[in-house]
PDB file of C-alpha atoms in Angstrom:
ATOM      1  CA  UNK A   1     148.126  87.881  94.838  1.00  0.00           C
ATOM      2  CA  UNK A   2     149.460  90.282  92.642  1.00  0.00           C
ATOM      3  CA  UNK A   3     151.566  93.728  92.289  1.00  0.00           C
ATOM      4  CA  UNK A   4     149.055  96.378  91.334  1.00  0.00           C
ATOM      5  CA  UNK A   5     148.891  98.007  95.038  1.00  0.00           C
ATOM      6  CA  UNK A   6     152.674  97.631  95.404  1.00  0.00           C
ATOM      7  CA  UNK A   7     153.217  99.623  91.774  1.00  0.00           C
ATOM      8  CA  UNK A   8     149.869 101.833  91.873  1.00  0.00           C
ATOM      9  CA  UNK A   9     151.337 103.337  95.819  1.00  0.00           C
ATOM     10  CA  UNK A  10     154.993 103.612  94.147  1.00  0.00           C
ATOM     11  CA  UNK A  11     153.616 105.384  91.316  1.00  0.00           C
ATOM     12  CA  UNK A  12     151.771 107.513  93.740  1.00  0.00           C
ATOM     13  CA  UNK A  13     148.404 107.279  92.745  1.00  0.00           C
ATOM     14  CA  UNK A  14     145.170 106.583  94.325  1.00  0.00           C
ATOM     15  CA  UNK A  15     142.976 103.568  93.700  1.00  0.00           C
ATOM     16  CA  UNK A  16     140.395 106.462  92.584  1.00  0.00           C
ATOM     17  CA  UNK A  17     143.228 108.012  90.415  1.00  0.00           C
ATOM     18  CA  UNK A  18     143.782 104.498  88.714  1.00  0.00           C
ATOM     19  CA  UNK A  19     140.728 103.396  88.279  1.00  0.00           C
ATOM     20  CA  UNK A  20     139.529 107.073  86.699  1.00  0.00           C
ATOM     21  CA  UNK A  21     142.802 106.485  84.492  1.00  0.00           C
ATOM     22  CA  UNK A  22     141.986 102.715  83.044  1.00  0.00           C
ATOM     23  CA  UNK A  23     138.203 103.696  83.339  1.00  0.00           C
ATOM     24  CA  UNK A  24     136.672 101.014  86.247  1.00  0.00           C
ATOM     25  CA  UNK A  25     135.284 101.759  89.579  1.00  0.00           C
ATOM     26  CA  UNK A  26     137.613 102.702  92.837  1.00  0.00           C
ATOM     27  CA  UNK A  27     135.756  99.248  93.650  1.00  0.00           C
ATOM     28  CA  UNK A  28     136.764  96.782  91.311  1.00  0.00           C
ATOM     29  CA  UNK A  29     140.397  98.343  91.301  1.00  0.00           C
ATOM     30  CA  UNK A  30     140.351  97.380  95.423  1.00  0.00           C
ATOM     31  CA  UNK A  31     139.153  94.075  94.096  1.00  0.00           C
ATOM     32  CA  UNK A  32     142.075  93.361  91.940  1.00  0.00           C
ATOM     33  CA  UNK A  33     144.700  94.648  94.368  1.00  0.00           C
ATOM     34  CA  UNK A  34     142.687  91.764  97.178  1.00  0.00           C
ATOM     35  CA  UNK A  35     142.879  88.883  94.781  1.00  0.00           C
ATOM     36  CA  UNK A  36     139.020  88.964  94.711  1.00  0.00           C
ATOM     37  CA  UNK A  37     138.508  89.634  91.077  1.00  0.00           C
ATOM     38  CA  UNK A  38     140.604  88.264  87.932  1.00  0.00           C
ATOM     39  CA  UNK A  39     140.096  90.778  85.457  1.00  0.00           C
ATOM     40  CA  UNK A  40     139.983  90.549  81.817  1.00  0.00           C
ATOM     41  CA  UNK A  41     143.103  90.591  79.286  1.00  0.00           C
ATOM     42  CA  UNK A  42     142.354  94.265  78.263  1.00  0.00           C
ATOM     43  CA  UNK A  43     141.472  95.298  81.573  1.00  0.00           C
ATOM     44  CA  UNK A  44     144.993  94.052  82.674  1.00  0.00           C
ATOM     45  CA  UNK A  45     146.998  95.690  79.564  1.00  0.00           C
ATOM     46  CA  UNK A  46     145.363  98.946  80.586  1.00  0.00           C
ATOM     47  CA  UNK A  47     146.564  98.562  84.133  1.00  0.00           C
ATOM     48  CA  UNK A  48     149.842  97.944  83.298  1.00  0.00           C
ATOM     49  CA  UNK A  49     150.380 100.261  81.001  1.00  0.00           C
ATOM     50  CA  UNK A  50     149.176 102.658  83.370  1.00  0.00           C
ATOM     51  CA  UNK A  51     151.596 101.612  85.800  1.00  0.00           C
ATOM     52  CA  UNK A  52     154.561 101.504  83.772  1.00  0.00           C
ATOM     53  CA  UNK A  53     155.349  97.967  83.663  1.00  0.00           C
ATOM     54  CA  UNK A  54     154.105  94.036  82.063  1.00  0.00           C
ATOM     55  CA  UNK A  55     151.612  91.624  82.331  1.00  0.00           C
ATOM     56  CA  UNK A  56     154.543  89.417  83.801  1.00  0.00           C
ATOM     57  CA  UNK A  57     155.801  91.553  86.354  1.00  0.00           C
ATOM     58  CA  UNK A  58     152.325  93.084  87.323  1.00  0.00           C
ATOM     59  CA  UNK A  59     150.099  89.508  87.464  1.00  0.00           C
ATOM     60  CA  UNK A  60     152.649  86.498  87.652  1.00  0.00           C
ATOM     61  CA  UNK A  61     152.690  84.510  90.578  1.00  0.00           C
ATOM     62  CA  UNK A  62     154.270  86.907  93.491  1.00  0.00           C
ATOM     63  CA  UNK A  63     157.259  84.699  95.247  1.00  0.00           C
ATOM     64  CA  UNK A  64     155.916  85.061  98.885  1.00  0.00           C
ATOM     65  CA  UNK A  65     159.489  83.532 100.161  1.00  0.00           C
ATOM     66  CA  UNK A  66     161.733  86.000  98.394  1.00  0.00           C
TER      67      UNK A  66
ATOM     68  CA  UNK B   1     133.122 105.788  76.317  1.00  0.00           C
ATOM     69  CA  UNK B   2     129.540 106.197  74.699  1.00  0.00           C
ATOM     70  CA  UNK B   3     127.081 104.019  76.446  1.00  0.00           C
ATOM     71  CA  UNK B   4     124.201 101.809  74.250  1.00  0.00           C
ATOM     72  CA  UNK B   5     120.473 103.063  74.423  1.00  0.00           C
ATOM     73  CA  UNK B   6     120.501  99.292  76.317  1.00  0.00           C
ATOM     74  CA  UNK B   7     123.051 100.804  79.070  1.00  0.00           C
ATOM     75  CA  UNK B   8     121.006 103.346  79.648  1.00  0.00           C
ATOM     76  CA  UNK B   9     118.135 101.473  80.064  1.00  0.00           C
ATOM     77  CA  UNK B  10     119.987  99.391  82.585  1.00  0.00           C
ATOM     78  CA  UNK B  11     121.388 101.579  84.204  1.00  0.00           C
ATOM     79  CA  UNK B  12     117.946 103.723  84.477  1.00  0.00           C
ATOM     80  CA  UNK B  13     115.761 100.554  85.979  1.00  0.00           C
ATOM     81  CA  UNK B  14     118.638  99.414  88.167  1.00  0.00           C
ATOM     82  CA  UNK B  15     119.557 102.681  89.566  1.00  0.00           C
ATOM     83  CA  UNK B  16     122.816 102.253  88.645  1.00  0.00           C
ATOM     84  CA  UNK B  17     124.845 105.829  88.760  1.00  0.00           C
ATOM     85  CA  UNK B  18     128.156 104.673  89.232  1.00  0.00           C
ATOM     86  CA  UNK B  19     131.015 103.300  86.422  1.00  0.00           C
ATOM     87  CA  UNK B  20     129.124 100.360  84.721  1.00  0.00           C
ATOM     88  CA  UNK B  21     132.882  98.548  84.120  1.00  0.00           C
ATOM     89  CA  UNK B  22     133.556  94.760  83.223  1.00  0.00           C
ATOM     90  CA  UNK B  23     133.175  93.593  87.054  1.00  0.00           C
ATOM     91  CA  UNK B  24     129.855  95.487  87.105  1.00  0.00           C
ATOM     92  CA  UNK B  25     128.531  94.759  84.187  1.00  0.00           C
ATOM     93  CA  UNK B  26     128.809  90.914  85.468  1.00  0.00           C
ATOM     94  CA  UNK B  27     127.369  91.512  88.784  1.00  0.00           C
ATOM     95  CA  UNK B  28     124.389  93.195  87.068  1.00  0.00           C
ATOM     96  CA  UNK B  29     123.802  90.560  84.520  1.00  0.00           C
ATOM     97  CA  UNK B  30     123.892  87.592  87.384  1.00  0.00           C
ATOM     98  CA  UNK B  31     121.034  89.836  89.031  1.00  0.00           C
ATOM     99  CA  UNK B  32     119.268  90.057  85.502  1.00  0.00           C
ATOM    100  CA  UNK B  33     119.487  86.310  85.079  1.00  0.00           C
ATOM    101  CA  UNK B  34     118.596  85.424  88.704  1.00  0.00           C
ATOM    102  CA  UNK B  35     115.461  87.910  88.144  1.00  0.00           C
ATOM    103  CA  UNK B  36     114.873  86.660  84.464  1.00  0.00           C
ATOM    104  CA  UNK B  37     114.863  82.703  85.761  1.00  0.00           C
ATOM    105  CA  UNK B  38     112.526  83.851  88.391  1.00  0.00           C
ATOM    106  CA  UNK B  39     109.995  85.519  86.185  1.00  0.00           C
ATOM    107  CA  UNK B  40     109.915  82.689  83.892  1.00  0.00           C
ATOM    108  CA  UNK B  41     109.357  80.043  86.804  1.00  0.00           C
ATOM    109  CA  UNK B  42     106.930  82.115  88.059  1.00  0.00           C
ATOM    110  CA  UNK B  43     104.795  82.941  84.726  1.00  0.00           C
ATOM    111  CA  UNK B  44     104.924  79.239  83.766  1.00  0.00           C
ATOM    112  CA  UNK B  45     103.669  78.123  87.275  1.00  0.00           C
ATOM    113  CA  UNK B  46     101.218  80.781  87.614  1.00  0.00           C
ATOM    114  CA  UNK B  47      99.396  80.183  84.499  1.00  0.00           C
ATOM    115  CA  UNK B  48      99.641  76.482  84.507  1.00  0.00           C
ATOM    116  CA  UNK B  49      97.846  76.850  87.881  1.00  0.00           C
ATOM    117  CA  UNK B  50      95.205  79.001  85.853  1.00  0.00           C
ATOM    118  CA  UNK B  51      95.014  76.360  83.409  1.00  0.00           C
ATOM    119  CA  UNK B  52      93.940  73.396  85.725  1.00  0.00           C
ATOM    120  CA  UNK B  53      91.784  75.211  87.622  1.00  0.00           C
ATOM    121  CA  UNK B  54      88.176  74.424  87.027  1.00  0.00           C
ATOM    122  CA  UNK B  55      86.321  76.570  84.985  1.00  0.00           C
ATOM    123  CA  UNK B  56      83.130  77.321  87.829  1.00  0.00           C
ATOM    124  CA  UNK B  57      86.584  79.629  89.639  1.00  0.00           C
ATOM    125  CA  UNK B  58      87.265  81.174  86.400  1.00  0.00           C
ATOM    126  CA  UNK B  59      85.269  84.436  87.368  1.00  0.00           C
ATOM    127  CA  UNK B  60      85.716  88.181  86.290  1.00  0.00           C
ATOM    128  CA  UNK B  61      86.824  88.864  89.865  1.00  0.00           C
ATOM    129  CA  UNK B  62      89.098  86.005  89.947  1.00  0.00           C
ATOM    130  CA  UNK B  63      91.343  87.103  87.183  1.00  0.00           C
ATOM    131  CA  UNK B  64      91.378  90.949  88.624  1.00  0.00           C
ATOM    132  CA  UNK B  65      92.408  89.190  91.806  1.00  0.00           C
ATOM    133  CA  UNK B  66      94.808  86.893  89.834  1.00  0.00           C
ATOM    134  CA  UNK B  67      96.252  89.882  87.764  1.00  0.00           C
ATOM    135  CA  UNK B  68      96.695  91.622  90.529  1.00  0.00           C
ATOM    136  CA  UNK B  69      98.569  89.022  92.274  1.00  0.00           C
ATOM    137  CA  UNK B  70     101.124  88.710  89.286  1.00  0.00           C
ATOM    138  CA  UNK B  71     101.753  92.635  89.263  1.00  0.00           C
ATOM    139  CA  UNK B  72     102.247  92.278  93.069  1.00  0.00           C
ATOM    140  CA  UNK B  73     104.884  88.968  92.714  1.00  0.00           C
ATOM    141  CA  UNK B  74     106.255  89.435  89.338  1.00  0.00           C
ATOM    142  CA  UNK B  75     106.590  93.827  88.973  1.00  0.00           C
ATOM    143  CA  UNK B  76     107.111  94.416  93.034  1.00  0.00           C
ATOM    144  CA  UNK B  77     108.807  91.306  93.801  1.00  0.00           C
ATOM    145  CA  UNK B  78     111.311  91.578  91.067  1.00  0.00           C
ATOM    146  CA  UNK B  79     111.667  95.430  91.258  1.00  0.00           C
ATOM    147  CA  UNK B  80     112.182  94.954  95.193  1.00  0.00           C
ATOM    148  CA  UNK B  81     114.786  92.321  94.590  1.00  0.00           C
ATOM    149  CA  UNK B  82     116.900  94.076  92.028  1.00  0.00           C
ATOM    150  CA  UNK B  83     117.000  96.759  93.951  1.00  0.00           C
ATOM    151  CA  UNK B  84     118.335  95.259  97.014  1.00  0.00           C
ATOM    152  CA  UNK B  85     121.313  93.377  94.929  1.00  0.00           C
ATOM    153  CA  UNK B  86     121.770  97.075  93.832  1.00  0.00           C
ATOM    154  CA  UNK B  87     122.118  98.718  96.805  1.00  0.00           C
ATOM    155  CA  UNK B  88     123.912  95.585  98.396  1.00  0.00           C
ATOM    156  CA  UNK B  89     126.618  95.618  95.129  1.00  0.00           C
ATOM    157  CA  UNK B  90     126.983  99.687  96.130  1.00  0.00           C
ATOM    158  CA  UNK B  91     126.164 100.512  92.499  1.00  0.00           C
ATOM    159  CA  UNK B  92     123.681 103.251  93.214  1.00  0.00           C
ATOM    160  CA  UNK B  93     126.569 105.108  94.661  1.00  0.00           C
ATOM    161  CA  UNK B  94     128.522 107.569  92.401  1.00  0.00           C
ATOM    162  CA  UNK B  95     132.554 108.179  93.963  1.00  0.00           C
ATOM    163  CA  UNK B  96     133.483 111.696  92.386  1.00  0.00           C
ATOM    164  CA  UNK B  97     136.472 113.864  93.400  1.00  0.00           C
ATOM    165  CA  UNK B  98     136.405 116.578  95.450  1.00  0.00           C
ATOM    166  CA  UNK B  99     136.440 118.842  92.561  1.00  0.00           C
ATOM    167  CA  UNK B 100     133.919 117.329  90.580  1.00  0.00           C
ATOM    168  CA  UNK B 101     131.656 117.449  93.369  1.00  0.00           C
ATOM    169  CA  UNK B 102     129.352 120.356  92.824  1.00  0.00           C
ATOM    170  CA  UNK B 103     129.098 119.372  88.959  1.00  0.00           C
ATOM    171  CA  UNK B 104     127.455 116.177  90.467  1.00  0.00           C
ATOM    172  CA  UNK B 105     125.255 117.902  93.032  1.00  0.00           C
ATOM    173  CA  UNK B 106     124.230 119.719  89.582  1.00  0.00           C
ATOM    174  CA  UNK B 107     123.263 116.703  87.514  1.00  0.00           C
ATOM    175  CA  UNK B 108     121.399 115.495  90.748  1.00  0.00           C
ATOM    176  CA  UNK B 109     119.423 118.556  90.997  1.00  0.00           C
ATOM    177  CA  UNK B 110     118.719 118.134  87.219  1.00  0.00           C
ATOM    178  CA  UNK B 111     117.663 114.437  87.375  1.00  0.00           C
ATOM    179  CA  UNK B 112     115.366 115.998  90.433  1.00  0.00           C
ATOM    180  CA  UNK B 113     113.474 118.162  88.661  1.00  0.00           C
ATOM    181  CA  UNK B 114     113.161 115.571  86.069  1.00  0.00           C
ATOM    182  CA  UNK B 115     111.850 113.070  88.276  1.00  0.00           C
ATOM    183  CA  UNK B 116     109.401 115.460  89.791  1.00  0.00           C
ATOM    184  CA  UNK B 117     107.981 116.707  85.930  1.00  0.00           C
ATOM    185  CA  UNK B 118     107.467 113.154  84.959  1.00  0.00           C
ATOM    186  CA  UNK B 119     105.837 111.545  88.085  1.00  0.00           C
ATOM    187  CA  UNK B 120     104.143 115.641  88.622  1.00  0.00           C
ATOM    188  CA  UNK B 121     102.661 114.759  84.118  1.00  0.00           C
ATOM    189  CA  UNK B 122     101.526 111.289  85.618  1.00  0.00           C
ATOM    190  CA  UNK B 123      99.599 112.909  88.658  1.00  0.00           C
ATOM    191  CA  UNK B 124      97.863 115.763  87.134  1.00  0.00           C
ATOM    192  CA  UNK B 125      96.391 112.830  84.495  1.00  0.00           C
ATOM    193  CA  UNK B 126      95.403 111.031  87.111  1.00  0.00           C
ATOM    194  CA  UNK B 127      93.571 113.715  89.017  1.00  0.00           C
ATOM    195  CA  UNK B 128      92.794 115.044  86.129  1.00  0.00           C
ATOM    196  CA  UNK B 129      90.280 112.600  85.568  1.00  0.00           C
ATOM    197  CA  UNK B 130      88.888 112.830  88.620  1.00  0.00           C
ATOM    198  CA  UNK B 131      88.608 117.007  89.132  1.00  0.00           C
ATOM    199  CA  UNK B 132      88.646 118.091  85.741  1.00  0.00           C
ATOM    200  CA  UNK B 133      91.598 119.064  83.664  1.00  0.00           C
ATOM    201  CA  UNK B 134      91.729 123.385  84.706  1.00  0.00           C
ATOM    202  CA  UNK B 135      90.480 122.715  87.907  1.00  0.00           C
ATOM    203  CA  UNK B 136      93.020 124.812  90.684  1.00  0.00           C
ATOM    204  CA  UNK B 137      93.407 121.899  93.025  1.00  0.00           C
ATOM    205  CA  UNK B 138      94.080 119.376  90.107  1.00  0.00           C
ATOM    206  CA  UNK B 139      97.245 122.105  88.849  1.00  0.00           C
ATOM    207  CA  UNK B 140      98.126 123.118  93.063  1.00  0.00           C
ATOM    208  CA  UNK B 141      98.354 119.564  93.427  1.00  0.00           C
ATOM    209  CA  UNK B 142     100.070 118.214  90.670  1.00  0.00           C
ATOM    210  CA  UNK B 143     102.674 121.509  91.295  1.00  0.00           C
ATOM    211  CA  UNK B 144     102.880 120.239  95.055  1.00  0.00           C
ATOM    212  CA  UNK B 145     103.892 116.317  93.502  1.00  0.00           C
ATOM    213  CA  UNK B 146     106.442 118.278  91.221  1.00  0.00           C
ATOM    214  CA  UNK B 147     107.770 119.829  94.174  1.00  0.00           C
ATOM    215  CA  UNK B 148     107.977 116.720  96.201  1.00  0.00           C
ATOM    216  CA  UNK B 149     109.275 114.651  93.602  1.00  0.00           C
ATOM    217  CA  UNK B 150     111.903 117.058  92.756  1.00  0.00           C
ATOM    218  CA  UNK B 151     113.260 117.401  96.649  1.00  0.00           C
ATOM    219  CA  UNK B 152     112.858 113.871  97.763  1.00  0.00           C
ATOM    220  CA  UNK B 153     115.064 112.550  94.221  1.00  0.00           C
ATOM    221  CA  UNK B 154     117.208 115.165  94.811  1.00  0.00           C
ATOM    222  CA  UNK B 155     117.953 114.413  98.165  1.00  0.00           C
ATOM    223  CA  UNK B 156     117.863 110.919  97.641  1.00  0.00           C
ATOM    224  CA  UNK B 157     120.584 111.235  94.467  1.00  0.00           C
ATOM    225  CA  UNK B 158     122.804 113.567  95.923  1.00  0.00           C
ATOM    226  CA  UNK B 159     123.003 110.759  99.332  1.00  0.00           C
ATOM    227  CA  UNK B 160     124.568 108.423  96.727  1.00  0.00           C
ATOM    228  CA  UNK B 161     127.373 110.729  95.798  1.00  0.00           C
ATOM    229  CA  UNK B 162     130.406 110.048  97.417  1.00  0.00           C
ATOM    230  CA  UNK B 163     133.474 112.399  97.732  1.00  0.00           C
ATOM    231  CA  UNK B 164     136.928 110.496  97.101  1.00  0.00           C
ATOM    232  CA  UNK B 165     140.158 112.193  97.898  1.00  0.00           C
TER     233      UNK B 165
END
């Protein structure tokens, strides 16, 4: 899974809000933050730029043990 | 973003109203491929079947039936198909914020009235040929299709909007 719900809610923004911002559907934004659907390499620049923050921090594998 | 003539296109046929982004875009061309490999299959069986069969079948009311078969499988089977992926995939459904809500109720009353001038043009051709082109009930009716047209894509458009917070 990734970090894009856990930055998107801290940044206070809806999945509406993001998705109007990076220009994609609420839907495939809800997709991303579920694991369902790997987005491509511009698609993820956008996001994170959006949220403030890397590819590394937003996409790399979350440490479920921490 | 300016969309391609194609997009349009696409998004015209497949009722698409929403954001056509990456993850859409993909959905819609797996539907466009499984209804592309289907209309080939179909064409090449169908006429290969025409081509074996003896020539004493080959009648005048044989191919009407047969051409009317194909517009049946191929145009209504397709069309019936896509549509159902569509409206399974949610794509027909345009999310809009609160604010930009009546600006959408707008563009559905517009695509109305659009709707109901093009398919009212088709019917008053149609009748037209049948009760002459001034005649009152060819123009009452073909103003009655514009009106029903107009309402029932209206209504149906402005079902697919959805208000997001």
């Amino acid at each position: 899974m990734n970090r894009v719900r856990e930055y998107r809610k801290n940044r206070g923004l809806s999945q509406f809000a993001l998705a109007e911002k990076v220009g994609v559907a609420r839907q495939t934004v809800n997709l991303i933050e579920n694991g369902k659907y790997n987005p491509s390499l511009k698609l993820c620049i956008s996001l994170a730029e959006e949220l403030g923050t890397d590819l590394n921090t937003l996409f790399w594998k979350v440490d479920e043990t921490k | 973003m300016k969309e391609s003539i194609l997009i349009k296109i696409m998004r015209y046929f497949f009722s698409i109203r929403g954001v056509l982004d990456e993850h859409n875009l993909r959905e819609v061309n797996k539907v466009a491929t499984n209804a592309f490999m289907f209309l080939w299959i179909y064409t090449a069986v169908a006429n290969g079947a025409l081509l074996i069969v003896s020539d004493k079948f080959l009648t005048h009311s044989t191919l009407i039936w047969f051409l009317f078969v194909n517009l049946i499988i191929a145009l209504g089977g397709v069309s019936l198909y896509v549509t159902r992926k569509i409206s399974k995939l949610k794509l027909n459904y345009r999310e809009v914020s609160v604010e930009e809500y009546p600006k959408a109720v707008h563009q559905a009353i517009i695509h109305g009235a659009w709707f109901g001038i093009i398919y009212g043009i088709f019917c008053y051709f149609m009748m037209a040929r049948i009760q002459g082109l001034f005649s009152l009930f060819t123009i009452l009716f073909t103003l009655f299709i514009v009106v029903m047209g107009w309402t029932s894509d209206t209504q149906k458009e402005i079902g697919h909007i959805v208000k997001v917070e």
